[in-house]
């Protein structure tokens, strides 16, 4: 059909192109339209963008996060309830926080070093140069953190709380950014998860950002292996405890010990 349309020029929007690939003629049709058609956004797409613009974190990426038009929204952000989320999230409305975030984001995109003035949890201030590798967000803590590489030793990496960064100066371009390895030391934990009360579905959804392996070992029982960053072990412990008696940690013993310490600490508070 297409051959006849093109040959008789009854369909001027297509033309046949022949190319030789591995001694064979590969024929395909290409568009003759020079100005590609730009499909306008649908009403649902506009409402979705307007809904996203309500998120206070949007101002970190864009100076203007107001609604694109008066199409309305799909839902209000107040309609969403985050369970088990800390109330002391990062100060997304703080001008200095926004300024530091954007400077780090720019340095990551342009592969540049940065000079950071940082305040530790203990209140000590220090200034140093580093290479920003990537930003990570914790839904439970409602906080961003920066994974950075050491200038003198590219094989070493560390975490910085974005809320602890007081100032950022963007420096020169890194000649060899590939030398900085973003792979943080990984640990794993093996858990048996029950299927009661949809625990397995809720468990896998909760840990969906992490690499995991799942194996069915019984009629209503699964064995799940979760791989996580060593620095985030405390957060993983709290998450697993939130599932109560429907999960059981199998190994390693060091993780079991962390669970016991956490439980004993909560018991002492009673």
Short mmCIF file of C-alpha atoms in Angstrom, two decimals:
data_model
loop_
_atom_site.label_atom_id
_atom_site.label_comp_id
_atom_site.label_asym_id
_atom_site.label_seq_id
_atom_site.Cartn_x
_atom_site.Cartn_y
_atom_site.Cartn_z
CA UNK A 1 0.00 0.00 0.00
CA UNK A 2 2.76 2.44 1.00
CA UNK A 3 4.75 1.56 -2.10
CA UNK A 4 1.83 2.48 -4.33
CA UNK A 5 1.10 5.69 -2.44
CA UNK A 6 4.69 6.87 -2.65
CA UNK A 7 5.18 5.78 -6.25
CA UNK A 8 2.03 7.54 -7.44
CA UNK A 9 2.79 10.54 -5.21
CA UNK A 10 -0.65 10.28 -3.65
CA UNK A 11 0.93 10.49 -0.20
CA UNK A 12 3.48 13.34 -0.27
CA UNK A 13 4.25 13.13 3.47
CA UNK A 14 6.47 10.04 3.02
CA UNK A 15 9.42 9.13 0.85
CA UNK A 16 11.27 5.88 0.51
CA UNK A 17 14.91 5.72 1.53
CA UNK A 18 17.19 2.85 0.55
CA UNK A 19 20.36 2.00 2.44
CA UNK A 20 22.82 -0.85 1.99
CA UNK A 21 23.30 -2.81 5.23
CA UNK A 22 25.44 -6.01 5.16
CA UNK A 23 25.13 -6.17 1.35
CA UNK A 24 21.34 -5.99 1.63
CA UNK A 25 19.13 -3.09 0.59
CA UNK A 26 17.24 -1.83 3.61
CA UNK A 27 14.19 0.15 2.54
CA UNK A 28 12.31 2.37 4.93
CA UNK A 29 9.99 5.31 4.81
CA UNK A 30 10.88 8.68 6.24
CA UNK A 31 8.81 11.79 6.79
CA UNK A 32 9.09 14.69 4.37
CA UNK A 33 7.76 17.17 6.92
CA UNK A 34 10.51 19.54 7.97
CA UNK A 35 8.77 21.18 10.90
CA UNK A 36 7.93 18.42 13.35
CA UNK A 37 4.48 18.58 14.83
CA UNK A 38 4.43 19.57 18.49
CA UNK A 39 1.52 17.91 20.24
CA UNK A 40 -0.14 20.27 22.73
CA UNK A 41 -0.46 19.10 26.31
CA UNK A 42 -3.71 17.47 27.28
CA UNK A 43 -5.84 18.76 30.14
CA UNK A 44 -4.74 15.86 32.36
CA UNK A 45 -1.05 16.60 31.66
CA UNK A 46 -1.54 20.26 32.55
CA UNK A 47 -3.30 19.34 35.79
CA UNK A 48 -0.49 16.90 36.64
CA UNK A 49 2.17 19.59 36.17
CA UNK A 50 0.13 22.02 38.24
CA UNK A 51 -0.13 19.39 40.97
CA UNK A 52 3.64 18.78 40.99
CA UNK A 53 4.25 22.53 41.21
CA UNK A 54 2.56 22.49 44.61
CA UNK A 55 5.40 20.42 46.06
CA UNK A 56 7.66 22.65 48.14
CA UNK A 57 10.72 20.79 46.84
CA UNK A 58 10.05 22.07 43.30
CA UNK A 59 11.55 25.45 44.20
CA UNK A 60 14.90 23.73 44.64
CA UNK A 61 15.05 23.06 40.90
CA UNK A 62 13.20 26.03 39.45
CA UNK A 63 12.87 29.66 40.44
CA UNK A 64 9.29 29.79 39.19
CA UNK A 65 7.23 26.84 40.42
CA UNK A 66 3.81 28.42 40.02
CA UNK A 67 1.04 26.70 38.07
CA UNK A 68 1.48 26.75 34.30
CA UNK A 69 -2.14 27.86 33.74
CA UNK A 70 -5.59 27.80 35.32
CA UNK A 71 -6.45 24.23 34.32
CA UNK A 72 -6.63 23.19 37.96
CA UNK A 73 -4.97 20.29 39.79
CA UNK A 74 -5.54 16.57 40.15
CA UNK A 75 -5.27 16.61 43.94
CA UNK A 76 -4.05 18.79 46.77
CA UNK A 77 -0.76 17.93 48.47
CA UNK A 78 -2.56 18.07 51.83
CA UNK A 79 -4.62 15.08 50.70
CA UNK A 80 -1.52 12.87 50.94
CA UNK A 81 -0.54 11.50 54.34
CA UNK A 82 3.03 10.19 54.75
CA UNK A 83 3.20 7.55 57.46
CA UNK A 84 6.38 7.03 59.49
CA UNK A 85 7.93 10.23 58.16
CA UNK A 86 9.97 12.47 60.43
CA UNK A 87 8.65 15.95 61.13
CA UNK A 88 12.06 17.64 61.05
CA UNK A 89 12.61 17.62 57.29
CA UNK A 90 14.97 19.94 55.44
CA UNK A 91 14.12 23.68 55.33
CA UNK A 92 13.01 23.83 51.69
CA UNK A 93 11.83 27.44 52.04
CA UNK A 94 15.19 28.70 53.32
CA UNK A 95 16.92 30.90 50.73
CA UNK A 96 20.42 29.78 51.68
CA UNK A 97 19.40 26.11 51.49
CA UNK A 98 17.96 26.68 48.01
CA UNK A 99 21.09 28.56 46.92
CA UNK A 100 23.41 25.77 48.13
CA UNK A 101 21.22 23.07 46.54
CA UNK A 102 21.27 24.76 43.14
CA UNK A 103 25.02 25.34 43.30
CA UNK A 104 25.62 21.66 44.05
CA UNK A 105 23.22 20.61 41.28
CA UNK A 106 25.05 22.84 38.82
CA UNK A 107 28.44 21.43 39.89
CA UNK A 108 27.16 17.85 39.42
CA UNK A 109 25.91 18.61 35.90
CA UNK A 110 29.08 20.45 34.90
CA UNK A 111 31.46 17.98 36.61
CA UNK A 112 33.03 20.67 38.81
CA UNK A 113 34.66 20.65 42.24
CA UNK A 114 33.06 22.61 45.07
CA UNK A 115 34.28 24.29 48.25
CA UNK A 116 31.89 23.53 51.12
CA UNK A 117 31.44 25.16 54.50
CA UNK A 118 29.83 22.44 56.60
CA UNK A 119 28.44 22.26 60.13
CA UNK A 120 28.52 18.80 61.72
CA UNK A 121 25.86 17.38 64.03
CA UNK A 122 28.11 18.31 66.96
CA UNK A 123 28.13 21.95 65.84
CA UNK A 124 31.71 22.00 64.54
CA UNK A 125 32.32 24.00 61.36
CA UNK A 126 34.81 22.96 58.70
CA UNK A 127 35.62 24.06 55.16
CA UNK A 128 36.98 21.72 52.51
CA UNK A 129 37.03 20.94 48.77
CA UNK A 130 35.25 17.88 47.37
CA UNK A 131 33.75 16.47 44.19
CA UNK A 132 29.93 16.19 44.23
CA UNK A 133 28.86 12.80 42.87
CA UNK A 134 25.10 12.75 43.37
CA UNK A 135 22.22 13.88 45.56
CA UNK A 136 19.98 11.43 47.40
CA UNK A 137 16.59 11.96 49.01
CA UNK A 138 15.22 10.01 52.00
CA UNK A 139 11.43 9.84 52.08
CA UNK A 140 11.40 8.73 55.71
CA UNK A 141 13.63 11.56 56.92
CA UNK A 142 12.39 14.07 54.33
CA UNK A 143 16.00 15.15 53.84
CA UNK A 144 18.55 15.42 51.04
CA UNK A 145 22.16 14.35 51.35
CA UNK A 146 25.18 14.75 49.13
CA UNK A 147 27.50 11.88 48.21
CA UNK A 148 30.91 13.40 47.57
CA UNK A 149 34.38 12.21 46.71
CA UNK A 150 37.63 13.17 48.44
CA UNK A 151 39.89 15.36 46.32
CA UNK A 152 43.08 13.72 47.56
CA UNK A 153 41.71 10.17 47.46
CA UNK A 154 39.05 9.57 44.74
CA UNK A 155 38.36 6.05 46.05
CA UNK A 156 36.89 7.47 49.27
CA UNK A 157 33.37 8.83 49.52
CA UNK A 158 31.29 10.35 52.29
CA UNK A 159 27.82 11.73 53.00
CA UNK A 160 26.93 15.33 53.82
CA UNK A 161 23.58 16.51 55.11
CA UNK A 162 22.26 19.26 52.84
CA UNK A 163 20.84 21.04 55.87
CA UNK A 164 24.36 21.13 57.37
CA UNK A 165 25.92 22.89 54.38
CA UNK A 166 26.20 26.61 55.07
CA UNK A 167 27.81 27.76 51.81
CA UNK A 168 28.97 26.35 48.47
CA UNK A 169 31.49 27.78 46.01
CA UNK A 170 31.65 26.18 42.57
CA UNK A 171 35.27 25.61 41.48
CA UNK A 172 37.02 24.34 38.37
CA UNK A 173 36.08 21.46 36.11
CA UNK A 174 37.30 17.97 37.02
CA UNK A 175 39.48 16.51 34.25
CA UNK A 176 38.65 12.92 35.15
CA UNK A 177 35.24 12.66 36.89
CA UNK A 178 35.07 8.90 36.22
CA UNK A 179 37.71 8.34 38.89
CA UNK A 180 35.15 9.12 41.58
CA UNK A 181 33.23 5.99 42.33
CA UNK A 182 29.65 6.56 43.54
CA UNK A 183 29.36 2.95 44.67
CA UNK A 184 29.12 3.11 48.45
CA UNK A 185 30.00 0.04 50.46
CA UNK A 186 26.97 -2.25 50.37
CA UNK A 187 25.58 -4.53 53.04
CA UNK A 188 22.73 -7.02 52.89
CA UNK A 189 20.07 -8.43 55.20
CA UNK A 190 17.92 -11.52 54.71
CA UNK A 191 14.32 -11.37 55.95
CA UNK A 192 11.46 -13.85 55.97
CA UNK A 193 8.25 -12.04 55.10
CA UNK A 194 4.75 -13.35 55.75
CA UNK A 195 1.92 -12.90 53.27
CA UNK A 196 -0.60 -12.09 56.01
CA UNK A 197 -2.42 -8.78 55.70
CA UNK A 198 -0.65 -8.10 52.37
CA UNK A 199 2.65 -7.75 54.25
CA UNK A 200 4.71 -9.03 51.34
CA UNK A 201 3.24 -6.48 48.91
CA UNK A 202 3.65 -3.62 51.39
CA UNK A 203 7.20 -4.74 52.26
CA UNK A 204 8.38 -4.90 48.64
CA UNK A 205 6.74 -1.58 47.83
CA UNK A 206 8.36 0.08 50.85
CA UNK A 207 11.84 -1.10 49.85
CA UNK A 208 11.31 -0.64 46.09
CA UNK A 209 14.13 1.96 45.79
CA UNK A 210 16.65 -0.68 46.93
CA UNK A 211 18.03 -3.67 45.13
CA UNK A 212 16.37 -6.82 46.44
CA UNK A 213 15.93 -10.51 45.68
CA UNK A 214 12.73 -12.40 46.49
CA UNK A 215 12.22 -16.17 46.79
CA UNK A 216 9.07 -18.02 47.78
CA UNK A 217 9.89 -20.61 50.45
CA UNK A 218 6.42 -21.59 51.67
CA UNK A 219 2.70 -21.40 50.99
CA UNK A 220 2.52 -17.91 52.44
CA UNK A 221 6.15 -17.11 53.15
CA UNK A 222 8.89 -15.34 51.18
CA UNK A 223 12.59 -14.81 51.74
CA UNK A 224 13.76 -11.33 50.74
CA UNK A 225 17.37 -10.17 50.52
CA UNK A 226 17.84 -6.40 50.65
CA UNK A 227 21.04 -4.59 49.66
CA UNK A 228 21.62 -1.17 51.21
CA UNK A 229 24.29 1.44 51.86
CA UNK A 230 26.22 0.83 55.06
CA UNK A 231 25.59 4.41 56.14
CA UNK A 232 21.80 3.92 56.06
CA UNK A 233 21.65 0.82 58.29
CA UNK A 234 19.86 2.59 61.13
CA UNK A 235 17.10 3.68 58.78
CA UNK A 236 16.74 0.11 57.45
CA UNK A 237 16.48 -1.20 61.03
CA UNK A 238 13.64 1.22 61.82
CA UNK A 239 11.84 0.34 58.58
CA UNK A 240 11.97 -3.40 59.24
CA UNK A 241 10.79 -3.00 62.83
CA UNK A 242 7.74 -1.12 61.57
CA UNK A 243 6.41 -4.38 60.05
CA UNK A 244 6.22 -6.06 63.45
CA UNK A 245 5.72 -9.79 63.85
CA UNK A 246 5.06 -10.35 60.16
CA UNK A 247 8.77 -10.25 59.31
CA UNK A 248 11.77 -12.13 60.72
CA UNK A 249 15.44 -11.27 60.20
CA UNK A 250 17.40 -14.41 59.30
CA UNK A 251 20.90 -13.00 58.85
CA UNK A 252 23.44 -11.51 59.42
CA UNK A 253 23.98 -11.63 63.17
CA UNK A 254 25.32 -8.08 63.21
CA UNK A 255 21.98 -6.81 61.89
CA UNK A 256 20.12 -8.83 64.52
CA UNK A 257 22.29 -7.17 67.14
CA UNK A 258 21.33 -3.75 65.77
CA UNK A 259 17.66 -4.72 66.03
CA UNK A 260 18.10 -5.78 69.64
CA UNK A 261 19.90 -2.56 70.55
CA UNK A 262 17.11 -0.55 68.99
CA UNK A 263 14.42 -2.52 70.84
CA UNK A 264 16.24 -2.30 74.15
CA UNK A 265 16.62 1.43 73.69
CA UNK A 266 12.90 1.80 73.10
CA UNK A 267 12.19 -0.39 76.11
CA UNK A 268 14.30 1.83 78.34
CA UNK A 269 12.19 4.81 77.31
CA UNK A 270 9.03 3.19 78.69
#
